[in-house]
Short mmCIF file of C-alpha atoms and ligand atoms in Angstrom, two decimals:
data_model
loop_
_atom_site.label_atom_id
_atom_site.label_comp_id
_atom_site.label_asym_id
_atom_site.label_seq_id
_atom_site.Cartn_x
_atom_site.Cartn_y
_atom_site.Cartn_z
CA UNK A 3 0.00 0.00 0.00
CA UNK A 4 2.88 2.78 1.08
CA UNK A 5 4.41 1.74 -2.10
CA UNK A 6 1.99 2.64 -4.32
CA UNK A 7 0.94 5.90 -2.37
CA UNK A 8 2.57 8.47 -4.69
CA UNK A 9 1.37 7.21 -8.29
CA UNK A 10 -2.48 6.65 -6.58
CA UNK A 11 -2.08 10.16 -5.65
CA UNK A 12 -0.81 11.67 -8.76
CA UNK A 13 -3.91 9.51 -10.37
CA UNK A 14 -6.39 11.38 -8.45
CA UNK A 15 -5.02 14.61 -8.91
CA UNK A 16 -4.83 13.81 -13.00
CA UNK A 17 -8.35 12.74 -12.63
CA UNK A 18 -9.91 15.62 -10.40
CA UNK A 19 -7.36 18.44 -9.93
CA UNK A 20 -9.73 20.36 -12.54
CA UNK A 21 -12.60 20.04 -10.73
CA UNK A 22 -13.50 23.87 -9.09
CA UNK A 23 -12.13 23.82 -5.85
CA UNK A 24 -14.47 22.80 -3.38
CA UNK A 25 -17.19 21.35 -5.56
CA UNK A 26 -20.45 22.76 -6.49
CA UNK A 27 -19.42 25.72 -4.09
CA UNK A 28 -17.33 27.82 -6.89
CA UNK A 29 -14.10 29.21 -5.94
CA UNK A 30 -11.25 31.23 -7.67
CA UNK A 31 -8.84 28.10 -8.66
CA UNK A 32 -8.97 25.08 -9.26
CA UNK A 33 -8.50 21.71 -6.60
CA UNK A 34 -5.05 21.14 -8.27
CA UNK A 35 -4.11 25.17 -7.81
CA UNK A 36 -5.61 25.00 -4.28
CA UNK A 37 -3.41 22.14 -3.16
CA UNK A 38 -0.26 23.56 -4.99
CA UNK A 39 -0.80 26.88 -3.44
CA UNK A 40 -1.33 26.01 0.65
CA UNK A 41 2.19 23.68 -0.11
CA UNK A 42 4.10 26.55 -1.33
CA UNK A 43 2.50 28.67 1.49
CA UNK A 44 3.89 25.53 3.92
CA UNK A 45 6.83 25.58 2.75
CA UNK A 46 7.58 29.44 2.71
CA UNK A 47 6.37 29.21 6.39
CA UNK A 48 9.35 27.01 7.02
CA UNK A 49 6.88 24.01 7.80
CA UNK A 50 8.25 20.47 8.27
CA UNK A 51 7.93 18.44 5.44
CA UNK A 52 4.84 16.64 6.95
CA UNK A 53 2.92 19.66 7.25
CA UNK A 54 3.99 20.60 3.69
CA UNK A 55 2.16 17.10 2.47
CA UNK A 56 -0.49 17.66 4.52
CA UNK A 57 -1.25 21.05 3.03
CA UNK A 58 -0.53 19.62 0.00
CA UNK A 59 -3.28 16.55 0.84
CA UNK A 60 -5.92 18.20 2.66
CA UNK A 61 -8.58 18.36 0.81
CA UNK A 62 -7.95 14.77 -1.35
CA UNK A 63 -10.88 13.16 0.69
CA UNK A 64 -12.82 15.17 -1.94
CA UNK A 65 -11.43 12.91 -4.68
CA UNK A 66 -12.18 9.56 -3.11
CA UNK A 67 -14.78 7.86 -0.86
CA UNK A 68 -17.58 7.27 -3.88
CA UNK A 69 -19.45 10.65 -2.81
CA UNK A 70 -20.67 13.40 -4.99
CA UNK A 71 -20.12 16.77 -3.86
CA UNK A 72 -23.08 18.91 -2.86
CA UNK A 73 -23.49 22.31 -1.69
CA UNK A 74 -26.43 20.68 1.15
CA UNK A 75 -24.54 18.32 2.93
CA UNK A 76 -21.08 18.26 4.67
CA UNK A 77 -19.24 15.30 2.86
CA UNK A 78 -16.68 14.77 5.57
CA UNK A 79 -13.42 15.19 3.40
CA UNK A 80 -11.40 15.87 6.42
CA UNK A 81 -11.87 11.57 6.92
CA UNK A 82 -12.58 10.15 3.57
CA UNK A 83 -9.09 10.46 2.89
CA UNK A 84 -7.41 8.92 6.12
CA UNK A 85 -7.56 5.38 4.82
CA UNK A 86 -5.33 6.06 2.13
CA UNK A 87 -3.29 8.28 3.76
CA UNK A 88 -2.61 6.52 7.06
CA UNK A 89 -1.22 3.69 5.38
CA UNK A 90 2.04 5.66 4.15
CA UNK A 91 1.75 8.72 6.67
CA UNK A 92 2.52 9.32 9.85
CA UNK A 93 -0.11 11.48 12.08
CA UNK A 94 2.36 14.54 11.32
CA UNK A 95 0.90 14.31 8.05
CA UNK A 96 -2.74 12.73 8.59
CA UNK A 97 -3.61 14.51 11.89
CA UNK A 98 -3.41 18.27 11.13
CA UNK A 99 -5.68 16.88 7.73
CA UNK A 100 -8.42 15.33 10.08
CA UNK A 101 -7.97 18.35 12.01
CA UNK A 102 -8.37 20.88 9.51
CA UNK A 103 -12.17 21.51 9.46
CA UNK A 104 -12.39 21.49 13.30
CA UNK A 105 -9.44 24.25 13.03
CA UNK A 106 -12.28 26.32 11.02
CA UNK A 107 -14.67 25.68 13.64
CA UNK A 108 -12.05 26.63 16.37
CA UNK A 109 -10.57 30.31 14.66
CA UNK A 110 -14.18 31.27 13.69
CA UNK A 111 -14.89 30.73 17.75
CA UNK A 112 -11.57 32.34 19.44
CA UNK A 113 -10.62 34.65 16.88
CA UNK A 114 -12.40 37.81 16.12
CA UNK A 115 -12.68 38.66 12.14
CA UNK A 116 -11.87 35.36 11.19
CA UNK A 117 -14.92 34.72 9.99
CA UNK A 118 -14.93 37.83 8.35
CA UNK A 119 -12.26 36.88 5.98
CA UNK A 120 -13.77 33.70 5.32
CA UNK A 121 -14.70 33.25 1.15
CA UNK A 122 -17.79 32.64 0.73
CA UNK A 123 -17.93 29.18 0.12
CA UNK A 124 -15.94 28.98 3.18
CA UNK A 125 -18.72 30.41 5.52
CA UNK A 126 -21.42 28.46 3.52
CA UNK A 127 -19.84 25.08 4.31
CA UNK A 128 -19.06 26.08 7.63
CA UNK A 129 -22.72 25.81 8.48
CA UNK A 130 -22.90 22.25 6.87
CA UNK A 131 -19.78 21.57 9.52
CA UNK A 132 -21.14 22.47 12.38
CA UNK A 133 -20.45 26.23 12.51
CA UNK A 134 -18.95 27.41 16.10
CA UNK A 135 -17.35 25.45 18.46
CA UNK A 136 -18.92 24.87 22.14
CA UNK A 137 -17.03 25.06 25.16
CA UNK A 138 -16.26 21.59 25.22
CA UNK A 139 -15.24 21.55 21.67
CA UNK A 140 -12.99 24.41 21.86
CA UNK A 141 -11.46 22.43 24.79
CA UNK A 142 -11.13 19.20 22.79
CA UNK A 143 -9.70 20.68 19.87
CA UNK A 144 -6.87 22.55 22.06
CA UNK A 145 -6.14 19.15 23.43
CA UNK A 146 -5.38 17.50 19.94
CA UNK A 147 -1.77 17.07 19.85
CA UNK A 148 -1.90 18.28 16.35
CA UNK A 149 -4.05 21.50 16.82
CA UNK A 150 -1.05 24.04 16.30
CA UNK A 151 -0.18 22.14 12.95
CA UNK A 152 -4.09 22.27 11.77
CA UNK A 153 -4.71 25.51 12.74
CA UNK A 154 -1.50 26.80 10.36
CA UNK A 155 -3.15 24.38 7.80
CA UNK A 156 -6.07 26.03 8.27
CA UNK A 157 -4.98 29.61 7.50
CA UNK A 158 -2.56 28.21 4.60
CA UNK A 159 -6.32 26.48 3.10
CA UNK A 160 -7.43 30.21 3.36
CA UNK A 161 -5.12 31.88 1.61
CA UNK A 162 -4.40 29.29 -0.79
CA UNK A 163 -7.43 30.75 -3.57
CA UNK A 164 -5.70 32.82 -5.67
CA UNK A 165 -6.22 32.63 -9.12
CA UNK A 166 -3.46 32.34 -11.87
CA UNK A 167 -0.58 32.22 -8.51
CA UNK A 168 2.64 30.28 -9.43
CA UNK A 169 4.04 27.44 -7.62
CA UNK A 170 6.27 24.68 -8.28
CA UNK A 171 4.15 21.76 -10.40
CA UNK A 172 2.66 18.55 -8.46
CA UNK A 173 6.13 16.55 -9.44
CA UNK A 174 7.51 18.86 -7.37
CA UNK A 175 5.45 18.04 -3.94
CA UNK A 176 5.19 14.33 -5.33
CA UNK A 177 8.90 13.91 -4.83
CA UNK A 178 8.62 15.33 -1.40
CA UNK A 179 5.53 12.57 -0.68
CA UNK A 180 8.17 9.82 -1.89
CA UNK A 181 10.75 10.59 0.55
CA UNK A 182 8.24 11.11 3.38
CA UNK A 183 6.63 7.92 2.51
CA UNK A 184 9.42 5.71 2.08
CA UNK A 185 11.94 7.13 4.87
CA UNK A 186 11.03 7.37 8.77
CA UNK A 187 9.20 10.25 9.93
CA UNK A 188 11.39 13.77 9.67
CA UNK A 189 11.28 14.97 13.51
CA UNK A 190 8.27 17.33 14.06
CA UNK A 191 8.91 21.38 14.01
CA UNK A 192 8.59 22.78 17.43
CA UNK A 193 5.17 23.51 18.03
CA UNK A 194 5.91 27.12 19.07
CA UNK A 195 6.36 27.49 14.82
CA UNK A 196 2.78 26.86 14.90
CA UNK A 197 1.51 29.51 17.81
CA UNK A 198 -2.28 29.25 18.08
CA UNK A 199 -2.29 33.19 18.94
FE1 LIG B 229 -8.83 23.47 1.24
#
């Protein structure tokens, strides 16, 4: 299965990196440009390698799980792709991914304007997520030992919708997969990197 991670990956972005990012729920760029865009942001943030692939991942449950994207329901992408991913990944890579909506749910509740600078599609699927965390959520989520790295992912995922940006081409972040993916696990960034403030 770890083997055969990369190629399976570079399938599904060949077959749905086209698609408008996020669905039915039209943004600026494309899935491909989305994912290519919050790894470059990773990586100029100085992010682990991990965190680069998950930024680079996070949104593949989209491609997989049988589902058809709908603007009514939430489709649970943050999961859908854990299956896959978990059998090549560590959780530096797989956690802050699961993570990533519940970040939303956690900045829209602790940080004033965040929501404000949500796109629209972000706010509308927000709603379908669960919209603000309670007090027991917001407590949960700050105990996930991954909340620091999901909460970068999630601002990365919001800045990441810029159309006609340039990165470096999927090969690029493939190659990085590969390594990750064959080789142990790359020691985890201090979490400090990754302030939740
Ligand atoms: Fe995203």
């Amino acid at each position: 299965m770890s083997q055969d991670i990369v190629p399976r990956i570079d399938a599904l972005f060949a077959r749905f990196g086209a698609n408008a990012y996020e669905g039915d729920r039209r943004e600026s760029v494309s899935a491909l440009a989305h994912a290519l865009q919050c790894a470059q942001l990773a990586e100029w943030a100085g992010a682990p390698s991990a965190l680069v692939a998950a930024a680079l991942l996070h949104d593949v449950g989209h491609f997989v799980g049988g589902l058809m994207d709908s603007d009514q329901i939430d489709d649970r992408h943050e999961n859908r792709a854990l299956p896959l991913l978990s059998g090549a990944f560590g959780p530096e890579v797989t956690e802050p991914i699961r993570l990533h909506v519940a970040a939303k749910r956690y900045l829209v509740t602790v940080e004033p304007g965040y929501r404000e600078g949500l796109s629209p599609a972000s706010i509308h699927s927000l709603a379908l997520q669960g919209g603000d965390l309670d007090d027991a959520g917001r407590a949960a989520f700050e105990a996930e030992r991954f909340a620091a790295e999901a909460v970068a992912l999630r601002r990365w995922d919001d800045a990441g919708k810029q159309s006609g940006k340039t990165t470096p081409p999927l090969d690029y972040y493939l190659a990085l997969l590969e390594e990750l993916s064959a080789g142990p696990q790359a020691p985890r960034a201090a979490i400090s990197a990754f302030d939740l403030s």
